[in-house]
mmCIF file of C-alpha atoms in Angstrom:
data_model
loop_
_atom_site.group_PDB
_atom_site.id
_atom_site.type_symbol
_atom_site.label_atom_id
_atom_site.label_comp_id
_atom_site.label_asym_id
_atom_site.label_seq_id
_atom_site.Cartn_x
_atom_site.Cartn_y
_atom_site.Cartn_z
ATOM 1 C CA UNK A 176 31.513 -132.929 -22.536
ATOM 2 C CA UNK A 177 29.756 -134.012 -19.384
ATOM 3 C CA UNK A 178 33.129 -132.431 -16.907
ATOM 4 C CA UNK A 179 33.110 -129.270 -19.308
ATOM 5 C CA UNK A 180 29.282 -128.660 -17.957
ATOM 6 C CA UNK A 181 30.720 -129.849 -14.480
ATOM 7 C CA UNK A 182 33.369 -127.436 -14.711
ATOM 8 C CA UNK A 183 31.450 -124.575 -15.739
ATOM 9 C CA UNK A 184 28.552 -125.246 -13.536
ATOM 10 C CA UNK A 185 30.893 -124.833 -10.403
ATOM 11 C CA UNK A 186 32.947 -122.039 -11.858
ATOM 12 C CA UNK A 187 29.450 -120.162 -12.658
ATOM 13 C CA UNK A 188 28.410 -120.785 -9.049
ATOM 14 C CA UNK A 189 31.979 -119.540 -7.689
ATOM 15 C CA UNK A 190 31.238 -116.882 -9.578
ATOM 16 C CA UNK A 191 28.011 -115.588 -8.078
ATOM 17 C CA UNK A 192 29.124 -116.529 -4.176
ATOM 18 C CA UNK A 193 31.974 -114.139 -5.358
ATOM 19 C CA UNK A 194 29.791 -111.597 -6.690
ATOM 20 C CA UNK A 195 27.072 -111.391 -3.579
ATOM 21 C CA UNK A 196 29.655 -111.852 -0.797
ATOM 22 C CA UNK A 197 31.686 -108.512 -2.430
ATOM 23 C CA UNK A 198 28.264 -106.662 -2.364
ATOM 24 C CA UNK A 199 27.618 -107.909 1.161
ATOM 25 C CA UNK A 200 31.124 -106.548 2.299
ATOM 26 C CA UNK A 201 31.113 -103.424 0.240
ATOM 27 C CA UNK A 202 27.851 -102.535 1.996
ATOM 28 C CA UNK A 203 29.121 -103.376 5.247
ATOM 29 C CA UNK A 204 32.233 -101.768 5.259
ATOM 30 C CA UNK A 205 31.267 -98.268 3.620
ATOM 31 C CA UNK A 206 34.669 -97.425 2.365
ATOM 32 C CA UNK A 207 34.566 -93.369 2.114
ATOM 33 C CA UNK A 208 36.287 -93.250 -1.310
ATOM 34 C CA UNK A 209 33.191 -95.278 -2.838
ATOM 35 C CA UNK A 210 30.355 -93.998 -0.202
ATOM 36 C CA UNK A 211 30.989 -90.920 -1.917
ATOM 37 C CA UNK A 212 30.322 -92.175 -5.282
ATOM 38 C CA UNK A 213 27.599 -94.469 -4.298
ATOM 39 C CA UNK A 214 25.501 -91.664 -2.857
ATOM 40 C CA UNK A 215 25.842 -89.730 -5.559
ATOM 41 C CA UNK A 216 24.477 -92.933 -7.646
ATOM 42 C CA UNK A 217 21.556 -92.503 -5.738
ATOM 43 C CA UNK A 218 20.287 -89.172 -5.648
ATOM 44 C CA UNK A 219 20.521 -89.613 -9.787
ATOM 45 C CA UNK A 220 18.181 -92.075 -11.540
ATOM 46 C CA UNK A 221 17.657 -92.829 -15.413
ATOM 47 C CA UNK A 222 15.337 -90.462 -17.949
ATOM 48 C CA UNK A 223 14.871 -91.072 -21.390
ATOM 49 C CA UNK A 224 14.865 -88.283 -22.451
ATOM 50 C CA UNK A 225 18.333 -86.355 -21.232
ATOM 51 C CA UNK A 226 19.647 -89.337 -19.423
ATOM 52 C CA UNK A 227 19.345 -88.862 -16.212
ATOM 53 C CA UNK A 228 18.121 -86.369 -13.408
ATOM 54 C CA UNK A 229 17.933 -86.701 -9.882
ATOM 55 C CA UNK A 230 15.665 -88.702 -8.447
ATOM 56 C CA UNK A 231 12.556 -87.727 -6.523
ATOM 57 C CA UNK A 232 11.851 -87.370 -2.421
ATOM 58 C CA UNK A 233 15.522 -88.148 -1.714
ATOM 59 C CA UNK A 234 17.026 -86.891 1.590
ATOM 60 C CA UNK A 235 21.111 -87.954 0.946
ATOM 61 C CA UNK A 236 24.224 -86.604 2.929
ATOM 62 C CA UNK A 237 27.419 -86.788 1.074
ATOM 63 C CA UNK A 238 30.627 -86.386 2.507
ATOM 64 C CA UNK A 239 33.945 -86.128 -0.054
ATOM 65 C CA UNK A 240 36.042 -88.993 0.720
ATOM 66 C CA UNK A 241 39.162 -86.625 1.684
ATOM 67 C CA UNK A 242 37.040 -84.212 3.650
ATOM 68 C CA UNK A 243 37.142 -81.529 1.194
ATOM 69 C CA UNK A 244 33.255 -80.830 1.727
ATOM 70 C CA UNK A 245 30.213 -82.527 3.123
ATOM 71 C CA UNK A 246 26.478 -81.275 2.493
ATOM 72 C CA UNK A 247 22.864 -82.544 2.993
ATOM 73 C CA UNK A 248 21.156 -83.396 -1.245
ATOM 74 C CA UNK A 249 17.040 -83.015 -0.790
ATOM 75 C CA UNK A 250 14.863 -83.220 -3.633
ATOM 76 C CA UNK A 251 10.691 -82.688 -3.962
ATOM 77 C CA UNK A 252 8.483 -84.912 -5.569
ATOM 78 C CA UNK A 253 9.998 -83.575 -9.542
ATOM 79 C CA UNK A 254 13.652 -84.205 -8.763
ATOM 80 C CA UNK A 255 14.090 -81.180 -7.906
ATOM 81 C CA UNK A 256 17.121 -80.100 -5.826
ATOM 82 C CA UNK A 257 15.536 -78.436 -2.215
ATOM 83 C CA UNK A 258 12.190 -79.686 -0.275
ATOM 84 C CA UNK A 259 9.849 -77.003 -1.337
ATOM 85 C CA UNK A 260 7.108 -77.571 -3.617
ATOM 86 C CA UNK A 261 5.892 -75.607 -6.837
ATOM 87 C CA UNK A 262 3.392 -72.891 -5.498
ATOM 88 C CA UNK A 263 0.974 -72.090 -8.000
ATOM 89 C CA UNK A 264 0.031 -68.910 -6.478
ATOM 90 C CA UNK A 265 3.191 -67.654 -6.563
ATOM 91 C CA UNK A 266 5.550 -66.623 -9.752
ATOM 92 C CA UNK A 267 8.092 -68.612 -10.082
ATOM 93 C CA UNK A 268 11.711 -68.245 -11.515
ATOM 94 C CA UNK A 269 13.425 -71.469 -12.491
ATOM 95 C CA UNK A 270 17.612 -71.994 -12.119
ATOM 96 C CA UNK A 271 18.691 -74.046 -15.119
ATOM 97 C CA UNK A 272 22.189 -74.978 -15.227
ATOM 98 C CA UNK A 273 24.839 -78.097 -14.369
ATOM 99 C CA UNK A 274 26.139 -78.675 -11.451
ATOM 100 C CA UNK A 275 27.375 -75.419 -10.442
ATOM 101 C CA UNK A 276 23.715 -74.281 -10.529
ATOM 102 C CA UNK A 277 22.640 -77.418 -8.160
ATOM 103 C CA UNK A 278 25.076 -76.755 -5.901
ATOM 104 C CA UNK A 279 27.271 -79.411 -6.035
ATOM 105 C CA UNK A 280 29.480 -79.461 -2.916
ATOM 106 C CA UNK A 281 27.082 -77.615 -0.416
ATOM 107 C CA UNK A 282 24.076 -78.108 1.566
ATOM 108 C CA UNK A 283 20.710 -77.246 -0.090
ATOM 109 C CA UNK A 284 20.296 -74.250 1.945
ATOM 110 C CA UNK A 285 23.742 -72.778 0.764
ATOM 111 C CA UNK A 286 22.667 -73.395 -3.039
ATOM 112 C CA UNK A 287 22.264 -69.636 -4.590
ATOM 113 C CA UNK A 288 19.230 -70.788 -6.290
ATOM 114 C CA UNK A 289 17.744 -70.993 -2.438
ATOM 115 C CA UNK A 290 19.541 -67.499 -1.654
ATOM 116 C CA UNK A 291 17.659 -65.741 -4.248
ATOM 117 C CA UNK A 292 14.117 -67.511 -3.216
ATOM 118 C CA UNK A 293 11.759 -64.538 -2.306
ATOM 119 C CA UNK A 294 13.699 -62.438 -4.437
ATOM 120 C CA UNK A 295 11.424 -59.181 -5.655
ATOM 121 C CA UNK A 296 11.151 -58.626 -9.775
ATOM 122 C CA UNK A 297 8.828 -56.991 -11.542
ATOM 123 C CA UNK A 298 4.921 -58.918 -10.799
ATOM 124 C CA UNK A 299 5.852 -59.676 -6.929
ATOM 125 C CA UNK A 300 8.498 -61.939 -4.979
ATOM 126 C CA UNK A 301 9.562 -65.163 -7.087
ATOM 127 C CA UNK A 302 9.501 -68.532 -5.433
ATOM 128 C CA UNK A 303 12.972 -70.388 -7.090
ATOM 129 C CA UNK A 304 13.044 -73.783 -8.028
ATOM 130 C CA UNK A 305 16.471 -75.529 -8.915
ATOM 131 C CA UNK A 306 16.145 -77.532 -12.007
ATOM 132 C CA UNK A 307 19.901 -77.648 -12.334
ATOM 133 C CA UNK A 308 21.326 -81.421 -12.935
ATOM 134 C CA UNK A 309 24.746 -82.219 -12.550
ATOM 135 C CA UNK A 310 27.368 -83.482 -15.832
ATOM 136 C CA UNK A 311 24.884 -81.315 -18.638
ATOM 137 C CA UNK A 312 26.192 -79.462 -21.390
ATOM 138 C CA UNK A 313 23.390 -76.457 -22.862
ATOM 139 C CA UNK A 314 21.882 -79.166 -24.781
ATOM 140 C CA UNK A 315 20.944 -81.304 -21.908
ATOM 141 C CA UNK A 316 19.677 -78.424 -19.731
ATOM 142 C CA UNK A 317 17.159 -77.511 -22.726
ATOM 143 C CA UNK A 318 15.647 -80.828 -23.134
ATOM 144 C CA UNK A 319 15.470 -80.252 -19.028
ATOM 145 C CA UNK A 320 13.782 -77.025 -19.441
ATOM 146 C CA UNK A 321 11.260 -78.348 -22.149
ATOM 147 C CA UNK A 322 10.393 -81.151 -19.592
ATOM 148 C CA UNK A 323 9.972 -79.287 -16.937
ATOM 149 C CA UNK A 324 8.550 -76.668 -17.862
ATOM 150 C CA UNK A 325 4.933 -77.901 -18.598
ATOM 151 C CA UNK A 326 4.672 -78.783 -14.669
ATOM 152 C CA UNK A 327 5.257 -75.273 -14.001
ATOM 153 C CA UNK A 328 2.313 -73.413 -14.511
ATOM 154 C CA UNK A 329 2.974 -70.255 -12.999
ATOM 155 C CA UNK A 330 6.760 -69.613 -13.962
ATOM 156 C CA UNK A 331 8.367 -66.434 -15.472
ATOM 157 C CA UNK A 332 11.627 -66.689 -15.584
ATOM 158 C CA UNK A 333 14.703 -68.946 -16.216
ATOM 159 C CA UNK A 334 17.775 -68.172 -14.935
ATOM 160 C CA UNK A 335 20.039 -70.000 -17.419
ATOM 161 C CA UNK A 336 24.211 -70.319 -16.445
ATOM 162 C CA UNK A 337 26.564 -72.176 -19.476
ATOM 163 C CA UNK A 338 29.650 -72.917 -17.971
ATOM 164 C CA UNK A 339 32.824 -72.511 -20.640
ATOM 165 C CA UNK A 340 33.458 -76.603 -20.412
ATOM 166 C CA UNK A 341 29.826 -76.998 -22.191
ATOM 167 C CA UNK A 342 31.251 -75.790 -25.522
ATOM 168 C CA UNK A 343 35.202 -75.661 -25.324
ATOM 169 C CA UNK A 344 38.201 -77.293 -23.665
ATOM 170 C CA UNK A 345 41.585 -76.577 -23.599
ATOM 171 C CA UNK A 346 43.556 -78.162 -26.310
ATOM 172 C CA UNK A 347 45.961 -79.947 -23.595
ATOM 173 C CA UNK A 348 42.937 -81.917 -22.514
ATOM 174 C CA UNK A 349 41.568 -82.111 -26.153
ATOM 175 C CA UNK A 350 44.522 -84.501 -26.565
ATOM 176 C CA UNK A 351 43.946 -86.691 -23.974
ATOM 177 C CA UNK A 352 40.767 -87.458 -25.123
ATOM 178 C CA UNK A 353 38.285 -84.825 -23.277
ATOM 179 C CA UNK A 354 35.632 -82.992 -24.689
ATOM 180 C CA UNK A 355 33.257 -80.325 -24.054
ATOM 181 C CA UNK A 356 29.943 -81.498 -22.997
ATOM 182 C CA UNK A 357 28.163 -80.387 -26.189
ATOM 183 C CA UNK A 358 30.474 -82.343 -28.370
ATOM 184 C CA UNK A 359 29.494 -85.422 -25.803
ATOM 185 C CA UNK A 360 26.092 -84.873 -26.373
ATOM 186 C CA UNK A 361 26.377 -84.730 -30.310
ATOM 187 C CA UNK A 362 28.077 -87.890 -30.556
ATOM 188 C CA UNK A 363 26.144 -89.736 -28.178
ATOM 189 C CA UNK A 364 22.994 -88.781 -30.330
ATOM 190 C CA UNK A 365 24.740 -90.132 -33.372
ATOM 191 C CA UNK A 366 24.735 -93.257 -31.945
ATOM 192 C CA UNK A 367 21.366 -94.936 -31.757
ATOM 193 C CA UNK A 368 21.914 -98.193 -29.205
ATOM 194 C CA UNK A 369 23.322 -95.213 -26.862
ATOM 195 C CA UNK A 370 20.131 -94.578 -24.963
ATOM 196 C CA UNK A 371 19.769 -98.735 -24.622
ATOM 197 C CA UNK A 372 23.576 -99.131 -23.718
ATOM 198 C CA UNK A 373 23.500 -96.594 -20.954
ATOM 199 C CA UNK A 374 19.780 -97.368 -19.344
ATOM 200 C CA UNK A 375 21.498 -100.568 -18.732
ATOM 201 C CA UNK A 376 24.619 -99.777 -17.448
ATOM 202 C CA UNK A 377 23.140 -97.245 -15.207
ATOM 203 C CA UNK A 378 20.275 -99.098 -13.628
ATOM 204 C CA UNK A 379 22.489 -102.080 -13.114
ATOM 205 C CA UNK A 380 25.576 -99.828 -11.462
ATOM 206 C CA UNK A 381 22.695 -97.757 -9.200
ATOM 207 C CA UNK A 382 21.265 -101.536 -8.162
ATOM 208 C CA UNK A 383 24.654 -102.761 -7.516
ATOM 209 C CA UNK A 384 27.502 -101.634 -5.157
ATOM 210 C CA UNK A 385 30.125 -104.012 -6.750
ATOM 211 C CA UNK A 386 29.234 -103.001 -10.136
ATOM 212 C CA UNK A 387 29.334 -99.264 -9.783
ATOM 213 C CA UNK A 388 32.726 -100.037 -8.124
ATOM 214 C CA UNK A 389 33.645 -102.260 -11.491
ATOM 215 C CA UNK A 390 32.548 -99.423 -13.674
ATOM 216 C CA UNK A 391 34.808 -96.838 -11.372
ATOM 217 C CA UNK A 392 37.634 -98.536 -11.460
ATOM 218 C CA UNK A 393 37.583 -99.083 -15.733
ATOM 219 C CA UNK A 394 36.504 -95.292 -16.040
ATOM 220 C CA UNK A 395 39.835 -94.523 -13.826
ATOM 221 C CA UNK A 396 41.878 -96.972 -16.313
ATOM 222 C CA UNK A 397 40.190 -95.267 -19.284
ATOM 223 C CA UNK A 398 41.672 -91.939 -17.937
ATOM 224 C CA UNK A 399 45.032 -93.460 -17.371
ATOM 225 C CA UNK A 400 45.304 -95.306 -20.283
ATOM 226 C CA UNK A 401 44.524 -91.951 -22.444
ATOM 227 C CA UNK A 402 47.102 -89.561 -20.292
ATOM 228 C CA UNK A 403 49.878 -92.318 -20.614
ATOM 229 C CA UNK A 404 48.700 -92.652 -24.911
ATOM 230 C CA UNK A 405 49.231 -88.948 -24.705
ATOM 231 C CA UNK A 406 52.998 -88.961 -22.775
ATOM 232 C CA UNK A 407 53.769 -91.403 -25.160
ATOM 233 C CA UNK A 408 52.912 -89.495 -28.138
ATOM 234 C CA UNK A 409 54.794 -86.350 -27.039
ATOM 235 C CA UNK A 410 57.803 -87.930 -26.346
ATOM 236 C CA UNK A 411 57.818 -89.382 -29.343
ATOM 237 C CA UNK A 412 56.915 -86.134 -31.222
ATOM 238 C CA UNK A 413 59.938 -84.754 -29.056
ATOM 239 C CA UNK A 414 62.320 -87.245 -30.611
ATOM 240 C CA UNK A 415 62.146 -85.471 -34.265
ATOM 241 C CA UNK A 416 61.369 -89.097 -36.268
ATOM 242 C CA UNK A 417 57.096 -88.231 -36.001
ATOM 243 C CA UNK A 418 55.546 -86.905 -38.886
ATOM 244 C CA UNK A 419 53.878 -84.501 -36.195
ATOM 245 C CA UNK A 420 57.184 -83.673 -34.923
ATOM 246 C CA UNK A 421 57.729 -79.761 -35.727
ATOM 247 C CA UNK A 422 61.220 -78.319 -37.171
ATOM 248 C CA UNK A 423 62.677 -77.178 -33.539
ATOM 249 C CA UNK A 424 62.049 -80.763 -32.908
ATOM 250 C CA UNK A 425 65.254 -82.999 -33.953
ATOM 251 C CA UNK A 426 66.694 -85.987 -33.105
ATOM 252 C CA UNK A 427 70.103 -83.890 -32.006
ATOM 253 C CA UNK A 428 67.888 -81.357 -29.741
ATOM 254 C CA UNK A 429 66.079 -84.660 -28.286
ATOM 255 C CA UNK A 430 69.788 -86.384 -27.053
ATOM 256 C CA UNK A 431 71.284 -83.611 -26.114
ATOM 257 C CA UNK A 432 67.909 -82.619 -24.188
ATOM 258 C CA UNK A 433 68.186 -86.168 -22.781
ATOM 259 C CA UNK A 434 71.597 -86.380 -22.101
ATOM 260 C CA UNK A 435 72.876 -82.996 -21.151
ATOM 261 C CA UNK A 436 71.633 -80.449 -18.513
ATOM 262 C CA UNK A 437 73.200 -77.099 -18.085
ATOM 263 C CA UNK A 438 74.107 -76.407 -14.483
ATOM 264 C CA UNK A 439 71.363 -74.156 -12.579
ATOM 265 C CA UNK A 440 72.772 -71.325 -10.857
ATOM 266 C CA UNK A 441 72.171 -71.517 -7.068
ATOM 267 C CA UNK A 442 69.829 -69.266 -4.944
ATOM 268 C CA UNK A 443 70.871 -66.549 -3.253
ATOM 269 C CA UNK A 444 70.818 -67.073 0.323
ATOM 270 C CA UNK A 445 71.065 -63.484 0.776
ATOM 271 C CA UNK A 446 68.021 -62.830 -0.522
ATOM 272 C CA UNK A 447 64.481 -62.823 1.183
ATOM 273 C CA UNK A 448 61.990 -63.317 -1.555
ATOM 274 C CA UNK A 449 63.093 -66.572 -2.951
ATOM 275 C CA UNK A 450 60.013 -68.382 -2.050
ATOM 276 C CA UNK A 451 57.751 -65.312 -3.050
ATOM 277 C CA UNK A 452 54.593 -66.756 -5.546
ATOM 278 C CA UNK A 453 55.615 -64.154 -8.002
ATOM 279 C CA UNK A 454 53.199 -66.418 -10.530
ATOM 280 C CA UNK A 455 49.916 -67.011 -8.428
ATOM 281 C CA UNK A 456 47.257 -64.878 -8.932
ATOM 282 C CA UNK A 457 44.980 -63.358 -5.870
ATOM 283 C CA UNK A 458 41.837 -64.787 -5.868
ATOM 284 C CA UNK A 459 39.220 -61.681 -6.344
ATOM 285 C CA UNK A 460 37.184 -60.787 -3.353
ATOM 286 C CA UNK A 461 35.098 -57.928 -2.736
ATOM 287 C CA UNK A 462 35.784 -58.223 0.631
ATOM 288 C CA UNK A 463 39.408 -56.666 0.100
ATOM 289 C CA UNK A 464 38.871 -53.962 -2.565
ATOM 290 C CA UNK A 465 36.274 -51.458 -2.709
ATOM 291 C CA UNK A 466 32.748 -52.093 -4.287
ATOM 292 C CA UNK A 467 33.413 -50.197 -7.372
ATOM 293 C CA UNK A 468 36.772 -51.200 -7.901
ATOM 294 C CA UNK A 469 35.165 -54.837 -7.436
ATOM 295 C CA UNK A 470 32.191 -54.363 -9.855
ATOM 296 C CA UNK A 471 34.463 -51.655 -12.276
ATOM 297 C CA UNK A 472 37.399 -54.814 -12.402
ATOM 298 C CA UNK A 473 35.499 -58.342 -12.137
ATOM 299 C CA UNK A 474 32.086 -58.080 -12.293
ATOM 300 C CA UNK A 475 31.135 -58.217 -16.069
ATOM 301 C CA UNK A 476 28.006 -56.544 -17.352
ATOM 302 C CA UNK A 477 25.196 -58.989 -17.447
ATOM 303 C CA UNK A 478 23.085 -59.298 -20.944
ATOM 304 C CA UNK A 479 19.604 -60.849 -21.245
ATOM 305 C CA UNK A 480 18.630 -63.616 -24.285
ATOM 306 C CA UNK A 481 14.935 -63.543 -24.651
ATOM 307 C CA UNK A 482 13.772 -67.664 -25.351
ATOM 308 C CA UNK A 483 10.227 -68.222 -25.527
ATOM 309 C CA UNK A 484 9.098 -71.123 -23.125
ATOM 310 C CA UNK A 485 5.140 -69.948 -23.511
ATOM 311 C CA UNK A 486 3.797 -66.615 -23.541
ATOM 312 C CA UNK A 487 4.789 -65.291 -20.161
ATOM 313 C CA UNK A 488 7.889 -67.403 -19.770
ATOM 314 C CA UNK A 489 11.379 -65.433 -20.732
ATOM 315 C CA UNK A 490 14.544 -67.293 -20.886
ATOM 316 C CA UNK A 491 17.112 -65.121 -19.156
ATOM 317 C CA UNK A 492 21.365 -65.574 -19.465
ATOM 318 C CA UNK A 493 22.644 -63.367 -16.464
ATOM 319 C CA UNK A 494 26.474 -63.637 -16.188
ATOM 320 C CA UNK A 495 27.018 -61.899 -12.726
ATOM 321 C CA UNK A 496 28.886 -62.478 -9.250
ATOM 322 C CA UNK A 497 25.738 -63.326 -6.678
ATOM 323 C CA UNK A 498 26.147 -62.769 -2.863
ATOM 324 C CA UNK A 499 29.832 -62.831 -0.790
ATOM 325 C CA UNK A 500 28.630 -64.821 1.088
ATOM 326 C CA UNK A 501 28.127 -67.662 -1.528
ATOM 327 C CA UNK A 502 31.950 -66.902 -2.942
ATOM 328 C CA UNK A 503 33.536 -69.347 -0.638
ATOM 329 C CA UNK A 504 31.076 -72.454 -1.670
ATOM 330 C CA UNK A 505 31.869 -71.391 -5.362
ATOM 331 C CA UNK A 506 35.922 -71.407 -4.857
ATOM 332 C CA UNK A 507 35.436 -74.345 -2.773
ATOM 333 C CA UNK A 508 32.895 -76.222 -5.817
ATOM 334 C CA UNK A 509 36.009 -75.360 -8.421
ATOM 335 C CA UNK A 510 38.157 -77.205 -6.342
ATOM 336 C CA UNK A 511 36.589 -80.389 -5.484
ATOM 337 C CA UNK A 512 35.685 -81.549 -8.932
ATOM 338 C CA UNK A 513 35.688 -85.462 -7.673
ATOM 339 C CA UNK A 514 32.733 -86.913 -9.092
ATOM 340 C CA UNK A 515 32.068 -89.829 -11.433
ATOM 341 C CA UNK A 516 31.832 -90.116 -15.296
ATOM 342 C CA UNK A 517 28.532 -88.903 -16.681
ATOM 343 C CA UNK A 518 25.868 -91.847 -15.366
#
């Protein structure tokens, strides 16, 4: 018993040497791939309520570890993406979104929240405030708004975006195990050690560098492990001998798909437009169509929901394309969708 408590003592100490001498080295060394991550860790911090926001007086630049973007994160003194502070002699209109709204991927001054600051409605030139957290689905962005919007005495409006992901997914994903962000939210309040389970994982993955890294890597497993579950499943689907299998699907089709390939006729070298991208669509631009073929063709018509906040405050849903100049950081956002798991 006594070299069982030897053993263990000196495999426990191993253990933490291990443990601090990673952190040490993952601190030193900065690798880009998990900078990126970490700083992201740190511009977020734990709130009961909806999780997690982003944490106050923070001044964070980000890079993307394959140099896809790079862009300087401020926040004021109530998490709120940007430096400037609520001015109580000014109205104010609120942005209230995910992370499309915060601007994930550019600078603060880029954000179109900051574009549209000084922007004249009815009652004077608003002063905009971001509210917009990353990873929220509509249900987390009204517990935001309900929090928030006490500290603002003087606001008006809310300029609420739902991106399509909050509420549906396509089925492909569906199948590998993703959901909309609303159906995230419902099960996680379902569970009541949730709130507990996460508070600890978080705090202890924003304190530590070798944790977060730990919790990266089993997220990227979790994805693996659920696209491979979902090959696996097709194939055998494919094979005709699943009771999911449908009736084109036979054991007959599946050899002879496996087994025998018709020749493919060969190109024409005469011919010039081979390589043509006959399927990709052209990204829309007003830049290369008229105005009113623009607005007529792309821009939809934007509707108004009215949700009482308190008596002056109006909750407003504008679907609408904002400045060209703000297109690129948009197209460029869509495309750099590298950030962790929720928390």
């Amino acid at each position: 018993m006594k070299g069982f408590f030897s053993w263990a003592g000196r495999a426990l100490v191993f253990f933490i040497l291990a443990l601090i001498g990673t952190e040490i080295l993952l601190n030193l060394l900065k690798s880009p791939s998990l900078q990126f991550y970490r700083d992201q860790k740190l511009l977020h911090r734990y709130n009961p309520v909806y999780y997690v926001d982003l944490a106050p007086n923070q001044d964070i630049y980000i890079r993307h570890f394959a140099g896809k973007w790079e862009g300087r994160f401020r926040t004021n003194s109530l998490g709120m993406r940007g430096l400037e502070e609520p001015d109580l002699n000014k109205p104010q209109l609120a942005c209230l979104g995910d992370s499309l709204v915060m601007g994930f991927g550019v600078s603060d001054e880029d954000t179109f929240c900051n574009l549209l600051n000084g922007i004249e409605l009815k009652g004077g030139a608003r002063q905009t405030l971001n509210l917009a957290v990353d990873a929220y689905g509509s249900l987390g962005a009204l517990r935001r708004l309900k929090d928030m919007a006490p500290k603002l005495k003087n606001l008006k409006e809310v300029l609420f975006f739902v991106s399509g992901n909050d509420f549906t997914i396509p089925e492909e994903l569906r199948a590998k195990g993703i959901l909309p962000d609303d159906e995230i939210d419902e099960i996680r309040n379902r569970d009541p050690n949730f709130n507990r389970n996460f508070r600890i994982q978080f705090e202890l993955s924003r304190a530590s560098y070798t944790l977060q890294a730990l919790k990266l890597a089993f997220e990227q497993l979790k994805v693996q492990y659920g696209f491979t579950l979902f090959r696996l499943r097709s194939e055998w689907n494919s094979t005709g001998l699943s009771s999911a299998s449908t009736a084109e699907q036979t054991p007959a089709k599946y050899m002879r798909d496996s087994f025998f390939r018709i020749s493919e006729t060969k190109c024409d070298p005469a011919k010039t437009d081979i390589f043509e991208k006959t399927n990709v669509f052209a990204v829309p631009n007003p830049d290369v169509m008229s105005k009113e073929e623009y607005k007529k063709n792309i821009v939809p018509n934007r509707f108004r929901i009215t949700f009482p906040v308190g008596k002056k405050n109006r909750l407003l849903v504008l679907w609408n394309h904002f400045r060209k100049s703000h297109n690129k950081h948009m197209t460029k956002w869509w495309n750099t969708q590298d950030r962790e798991e929720f928390g």
